[in-house]
Amino acid sequence: MEQNKEMTAEESLSLITETLNSNRKEITRRSGKYYMLWGILLMVFSLIVYFLWKYTDNATWNCLWFAMPVIGFLAARLGLDKKQEGKVSNDVSRITGGIWSTFGIFACAVAAFTLIYGQLNEGADGLGRIISTLVALGSLTAEIVLLFGLAESICGVALKSWVIKIAGFVTGIGGLAIYYITRANEEQMFIFTFAGLVLVATGLIIKHQYK
Amino acid sequence: MLPKLDPLLHSELRLAIMSILAGVDETDFNYLKEQTGATSGNLSVQIDKLAEVGYIAVEKGFKGKMPRTTCHITHEGTEAFRSYVKALKKYIAAGK
């Protein structure tokens, strides 16, 4: 690009339009790696919790979920953001960042509430306690997967991407449907494995579409 | 009578820099370099020219141990950019 090139009015306007479009595409493309990171983490955590829950018959392993946002945040900061790539932010990246942060806060708050609820029911008799814990954990999966799908769909609206909007809908409503159909204990972790898979696929599609 | 085109914006590289900054909150030198494909020296000179007239604000700092130059468009810059686009449209309309 030269600074002294004589441009016509048409060339100048075309340069502005092209630059604005390629800038927007680049910012969207960069969000793809974060979808992939969180998708992989979601899959890994869901499978770890599934196996630990299944082989120890103890639902307390769900507490491991609280470590995921910490690991994800550190991985994003130390792994993805450390590259020599220039940094950029716009309204869209700020909004999508805000959506996922809000989702994280809501998910942790709902999970913490469920744990406290379980503690409050500690006085209940054996069967009553088991039932209340299972109900709380079960509804937690349904609530989080629905919040997750909602967050992803809103991101799709912000990024003007039908792929992300549909992926959010599939994860939220599909995950909820799987939960209500199966209602299994540790198997419900596969809903999150599926959600993680959808996130990874979304990231790959974004990177491919906007390269 | 057609308005005069802002000579500071009527340059390929400076216009590209302004177009990028018009669409973001802020960005850094490396991103501008990647997007424009300009050399560091040339880009630096053009950034300084835009900063001198107050179209963009430049902040030099550090991220960890690495020096980092961030830029964002100012209110004056946004107004100048809008006027420039309006003027371009008039030129194109007059040419038809």
Coordinates of C-alpha atoms in Angstrom, one line a residue:
Chain A
M1 CA 0.0 0.0 0.0
E2 CA 1.4 3.4 -1.0
Q3 CA 0.8 6.7 0.7
N4 CA 1.2 8.9 -2.4
K5 CA -0.9 7.0 -4.9
E6 CA -3.4 9.3 -6.6
M7 CA -6.9 7.8 -6.1
T8 CA -10.1 8.5 -7.8
A9 CA -13.3 9.1 -5.7
E10 CA -14.5 5.6 -6.7
E11 CA -11.2 4.0 -5.7
S12 CA -11.2 5.8 -2.3
L13 CA -14.8 4.7 -1.5
S14 CA -14.0 1.2 -2.6
L15 CA -10.9 1.1 -0.4
I16 CA -13.0 2.3 2.6
T17 CA -15.7 -0.3 2.0
E18 CA -13.2 -3.1 1.5
T19 CA -11.2 -2.2 4.6
L20 CA -14.3 -2.0 6.8
N21 CA -15.5 -5.4 5.5
S22 CA -12.2 -7.2 5.8
N23 CA -11.7 -5.7 9.3
R24 CA -15.1 -7.1 10.4
K25 CA -14.3 -10.5 8.9
E26 CA -10.9 -10.6 10.6
I27 CA -12.4 -9.9 14.0
T28 CA -15.1 -12.6 13.5
R29 CA -12.4 -15.0 12.2
R30 CA -10.4 -14.4 15.4
S31 CA -13.3 -15.4 17.6
G32 CA -13.2 -18.9 16.1
K33 CA -10.2 -20.0 18.1
Y34 CA -12.0 -19.1 21.4
Y35 CA -15.0 -21.2 20.3
M36 CA -12.6 -24.1 19.7
L37 CA -10.8 -23.7 23.0
W38 CA -14.0 -23.6 25.1
G39 CA -15.5 -26.4 23.0
I40 CA -12.4 -28.7 23.7
L41 CA -12.4 -27.8 27.4
L42 CA -16.2 -28.6 27.6
M43 CA -15.7 -32.0 26.0
V44 CA -12.7 -32.9 28.1
F45 CA -14.4 -31.8 31.4
S46 CA -17.7 -33.5 30.6
L47 CA -15.8 -36.8 29.8
I48 CA -13.7 -36.6 33.0
V49 CA -16.7 -35.9 35.2
Y50 CA -18.6 -38.7 33.4
F51 CA -15.9 -41.3 34.1
L52 CA -15.3 -40.2 37.7
W53 CA -19.0 -40.1 38.4
K54 CA -19.6 -43.5 36.8
Y55 CA -16.7 -45.3 38.4
T56 CA -16.9 -43.8 41.9
D57 CA -20.7 -43.5 41.9
N58 CA -20.3 -40.0 43.4
A59 CA -21.9 -36.9 41.9
T60 CA -19.6 -34.6 43.9
W61 CA -17.2 -34.8 41.0
N62 CA -19.4 -32.2 39.4
C63 CA -17.5 -29.7 41.5
L64 CA -14.7 -30.1 38.9
W65 CA -16.7 -27.8 36.6
F66 CA -15.8 -24.8 38.7
A67 CA -12.2 -25.3 37.6
M68 CA -13.1 -25.0 33.9
P69 CA -13.6 -21.2 33.7
V70 CA -10.2 -20.7 35.5
I71 CA -8.4 -23.1 33.1
G72 CA -10.1 -21.6 30.1
F73 CA -9.3 -18.1 31.1
L74 CA -5.6 -18.9 31.7
A75 CA -5.4 -20.9 28.5
A76 CA -6.9 -18.0 26.5
R77 CA -4.6 -15.4 28.2
L78 CA -1.4 -17.5 28.1
G79 CA -1.9 -19.6 25.1
L80 CA -4.0 -17.9 22.5
D81 CA -3.5 -14.2 23.3
K82 CA 0.3 -14.5 23.6
K83 CA 0.9 -14.8 19.9
Q84 CA 2.6 -11.9 18.1
E85 CA -0.7 -11.2 16.3
G86 CA -2.0 -7.6 16.6
K87 CA -4.8 -6.9 19.0
V88 CA -8.1 -5.4 18.0
S89 CA -11.5 -4.9 19.6
N90 CA -14.8 -3.5 18.4
D91 CA -18.4 -3.4 19.5
V92 CA -19.0 -7.0 18.3
S93 CA -16.0 -8.5 20.1
R94 CA -16.9 -6.5 23.3
I95 CA -20.5 -7.7 23.1
T96 CA -19.6 -11.4 22.5
G97 CA -17.1 -11.3 25.3
G98 CA -19.8 -9.8 27.6
I99 CA -22.3 -12.5 26.6
W100 CA -19.9 -15.4 27.5
S101 CA -18.7 -13.7 30.7
T102 CA -22.4 -13.3 31.7
F103 CA -23.1 -16.9 30.8
G104 CA -20.1 -18.0 33.0
I105 CA -21.3 -15.9 36.0
F106 CA -24.9 -17.3 35.6
A107 CA -23.7 -20.9 35.2
C108 CA -21.4 -20.7 38.3
A109 CA -24.1 -18.9 40.3
V110 CA -26.8 -21.6 39.4
A111 CA -24.3 -24.4 40.2
A112 CA -23.3 -22.8 43.5
F113 CA -27.0 -22.4 44.4
T114 CA -27.6 -26.1 43.5
L115 CA -24.7 -27.1 45.8
I116 CA -26.1 -25.0 48.7
Y117 CA -29.6 -26.4 48.0
G118 CA -28.1 -29.9 48.4
Q119 CA -26.5 -29.0 51.7
L120 CA -29.8 -27.5 53.0
N121 CA -31.4 -30.9 52.3
E122 CA -28.8 -32.7 54.2
G123 CA -31.2 -33.2 57.1
A124 CA -33.6 -35.1 54.9
D125 CA -33.7 -38.9 55.2
G126 CA -31.7 -41.1 52.9
L127 CA -34.1 -41.5 50.0
G128 CA -35.4 -38.0 50.2
R129 CA -31.9 -36.6 50.1
I130 CA -30.9 -38.7 47.2
I131 CA -34.0 -37.6 45.3
S132 CA -33.6 -33.9 46.1
T133 CA -29.9 -34.1 45.0
L134 CA -30.7 -35.8 41.8
V135 CA -33.5 -33.4 41.0
A136 CA -31.2 -30.5 41.7
L137 CA -28.3 -31.9 39.6
G138 CA -30.6 -32.9 36.8
S139 CA -32.3 -29.5 36.6
L140 CA -28.8 -27.9 36.8
T141 CA -27.8 -29.7 33.5
A142 CA -31.0 -28.6 31.8
E143 CA -30.6 -25.0 33.0
I144 CA -27.0 -24.7 32.1
V145 CA -27.4 -26.2 28.6
L146 CA -30.3 -23.9 27.9
L147 CA -28.3 -20.9 29.1
F148 CA -25.4 -22.1 27.0
G149 CA -27.6 -22.4 23.8
L150 CA -29.1 -18.9 24.5
A151 CA -25.6 -17.4 24.9
E152 CA -24.4 -18.9 21.7
S153 CA -27.5 -17.9 19.7
I154 CA -27.2 -14.3 20.9
C155 CA -23.5 -14.4 19.8
G156 CA -24.8 -15.5 16.4
V157 CA -27.0 -12.4 16.3
A158 CA -24.1 -10.1 17.2
L159 CA -21.8 -11.7 14.7
K160 CA -24.5 -11.9 12.1
S161 CA -23.8 -15.6 11.6
W162 CA -26.6 -18.0 10.9
V163 CA -24.3 -20.9 11.6
I164 CA -23.8 -19.7 15.2
K165 CA -27.5 -18.9 15.7
I166 CA -28.5 -22.4 14.6
A167 CA -25.7 -24.0 16.6
G168 CA -26.9 -22.2 19.7
F169 CA -30.5 -23.4 19.0
V170 CA -29.4 -27.0 18.4
T171 CA -27.3 -27.0 21.6
G172 CA -29.9 -25.4 23.9
I173 CA -33.1 -27.0 22.6
G174 CA -31.4 -30.3 21.5
G175 CA -29.5 -30.6 24.8
L176 CA -32.7 -30.0 26.7
A177 CA -34.6 -32.6 24.6
I178 CA -31.8 -35.2 25.2
Y179 CA -32.0 -34.5 28.9
Y180 CA -35.8 -34.9 29.1
I181 CA -35.7 -38.0 27.0
T182 CA -32.8 -39.8 28.8
R183 CA -32.9 -38.3 32.3
A184 CA -29.9 -40.5 33.2
N185 CA -27.4 -39.7 35.9
E186 CA -23.8 -39.5 34.7
E187 CA -24.9 -40.0 31.1
Q188 CA -26.2 -36.4 31.2
M189 CA -22.6 -35.3 30.9
F190 CA -22.8 -36.3 27.2
I191 CA -25.1 -33.3 26.7
F192 CA -22.1 -31.1 27.5
T193 CA -19.8 -33.3 25.4
F194 CA -22.3 -32.6 22.5
A195 CA -22.4 -28.9 23.4
G196 CA -18.5 -28.9 23.3
L197 CA -18.6 -30.6 19.9
V198 CA -21.0 -28.0 18.6
L199 CA -18.7 -25.2 19.8
V200 CA -15.6 -26.8 18.2
A201 CA -17.6 -27.2 14.9
T202 CA -18.7 -23.6 15.2
G203 CA -15.1 -22.4 15.6
L204 CA -14.0 -24.4 12.6
I205 CA -16.8 -23.1 10.4
I206 CA -16.0 -19.5 11.4
K207 CA -12.3 -19.9 10.7
H208 CA -13.2 -21.5 7.3
Q209 CA -15.9 -19.0 6.4
Y210 CA -13.9 -15.9 7.2
K211 CA -10.4 -16.9 6.2
Chain B
M1 CA -19.3 23.5 -6.4
L2 CA -17.6 20.3 -5.2
P3 CA -16.0 20.3 -1.7
K4 CA -12.2 20.0 -1.4
L5 CA -11.1 16.5 -0.4
D6 CA -9.1 16.4 2.8
P7 CA -5.5 15.9 1.6
L8 CA -4.6 14.1 4.8
L9 CA -7.2 11.4 4.1
H10 CA -6.8 11.3 0.4
S11 CA -3.8 9.0 0.5
E12 CA -4.1 5.2 0.2
L13 CA -2.4 4.2 3.4
R14 CA -3.7 6.9 5.7
L15 CA -7.2 6.3 4.4
A16 CA -6.8 2.5 5.1
I17 CA -5.6 3.3 8.6
M18 CA -8.6 5.6 9.2
S19 CA -11.0 3.0 7.8
I20 CA -9.7 0.4 10.1
L21 CA -9.8 2.7 13.1
A22 CA -13.4 3.8 12.2
G23 CA -14.6 0.3 12.7
V24 CA -12.9 -0.7 16.0
D25 CA -12.7 0.6 19.6
E26 CA -8.9 0.5 19.5
T27 CA -6.1 -1.5 17.9
D28 CA -2.4 -1.8 18.0
F29 CA 0.4 -1.2 15.6
N30 CA 0.9 -4.9 14.7
Y31 CA -2.8 -5.2 13.7
L32 CA -2.6 -2.1 11.4
K33 CA 0.6 -3.5 9.9
E34 CA -1.1 -6.9 9.2
Q35 CA -4.2 -5.4 7.7
T36 CA -2.5 -2.7 5.5
G37 CA 0.5 -4.7 4.5
A38 CA 2.6 -1.6 4.9
T39 CA 6.2 -1.5 6.2
S40 CA 6.8 -0.5 9.8
G41 CA 8.6 2.7 8.9
N42 CA 6.0 3.9 6.4
L43 CA 3.1 3.0 8.7
S44 CA 4.8 4.8 11.6
V45 CA 5.2 8.0 9.6
Q46 CA 1.6 8.0 8.5
I47 CA 0.3 7.3 12.0
D48 CA 2.4 10.2 13.3
K49 CA 0.9 12.5 10.5
L50 CA -2.7 11.5 11.5
A51 CA -1.9 11.9 15.2
E52 CA -0.3 15.4 14.6
V53 CA -3.6 16.7 13.2
G54 CA -5.6 15.1 16.0
Y55 CA -7.4 12.5 13.9
I56 CA -6.2 9.6 15.9
A57 CA -4.8 9.2 19.4
V58 CA -1.7 7.1 19.9
E59 CA -0.6 5.6 23.2
K60 CA 2.7 4.0 23.8
G61 CA 3.0 1.5 26.6
F62 CA 4.1 -2.0 27.5
K63 CA 2.3 -5.3 27.6
G64 CA 4.5 -7.4 29.8
K65 CA 8.0 -6.7 28.6
M66 CA 6.9 -6.0 25.0
P67 CA 6.4 -2.4 23.9
R68 CA 2.9 -1.8 22.5
T69 CA 1.5 1.1 20.5
T70 CA -2.3 1.4 20.5
C71 CA -4.3 3.7 18.4
H72 CA -7.9 4.9 18.3
I73 CA -9.8 7.4 16.2
T74 CA -10.7 10.7 17.9
H75 CA -13.9 12.7 17.7
E76 CA -12.2 15.1 15.2
G77 CA -11.0 12.1 13.2
T78 CA -14.5 10.6 13.0
E79 CA -15.9 13.9 11.8
A80 CA -13.2 14.4 9.2
F81 CA -13.7 10.8 8.0
R82 CA -17.5 11.4 7.7
S83 CA -17.0 14.6 5.8
Y84 CA -14.5 12.9 3.5
V85 CA -16.9 10.1 2.7
K86 CA -19.7 12.7 2.1
A87 CA -17.4 14.6 -0.3
L88 CA -16.5 11.4 -2.1
K89 CA -20.1 10.6 -2.7
K90 CA -20.7 14.1 -4.1
Y91 CA -17.7 13.6 -6.5
I92 CA -19.1 10.3 -7.7
A93 CA -22.6 11.7 -8.1
A94 CA -21.2 14.7 -10.1
G95 CA -19.3 12.4 -12.3
K96 CA -22.4 10.4 -13.3

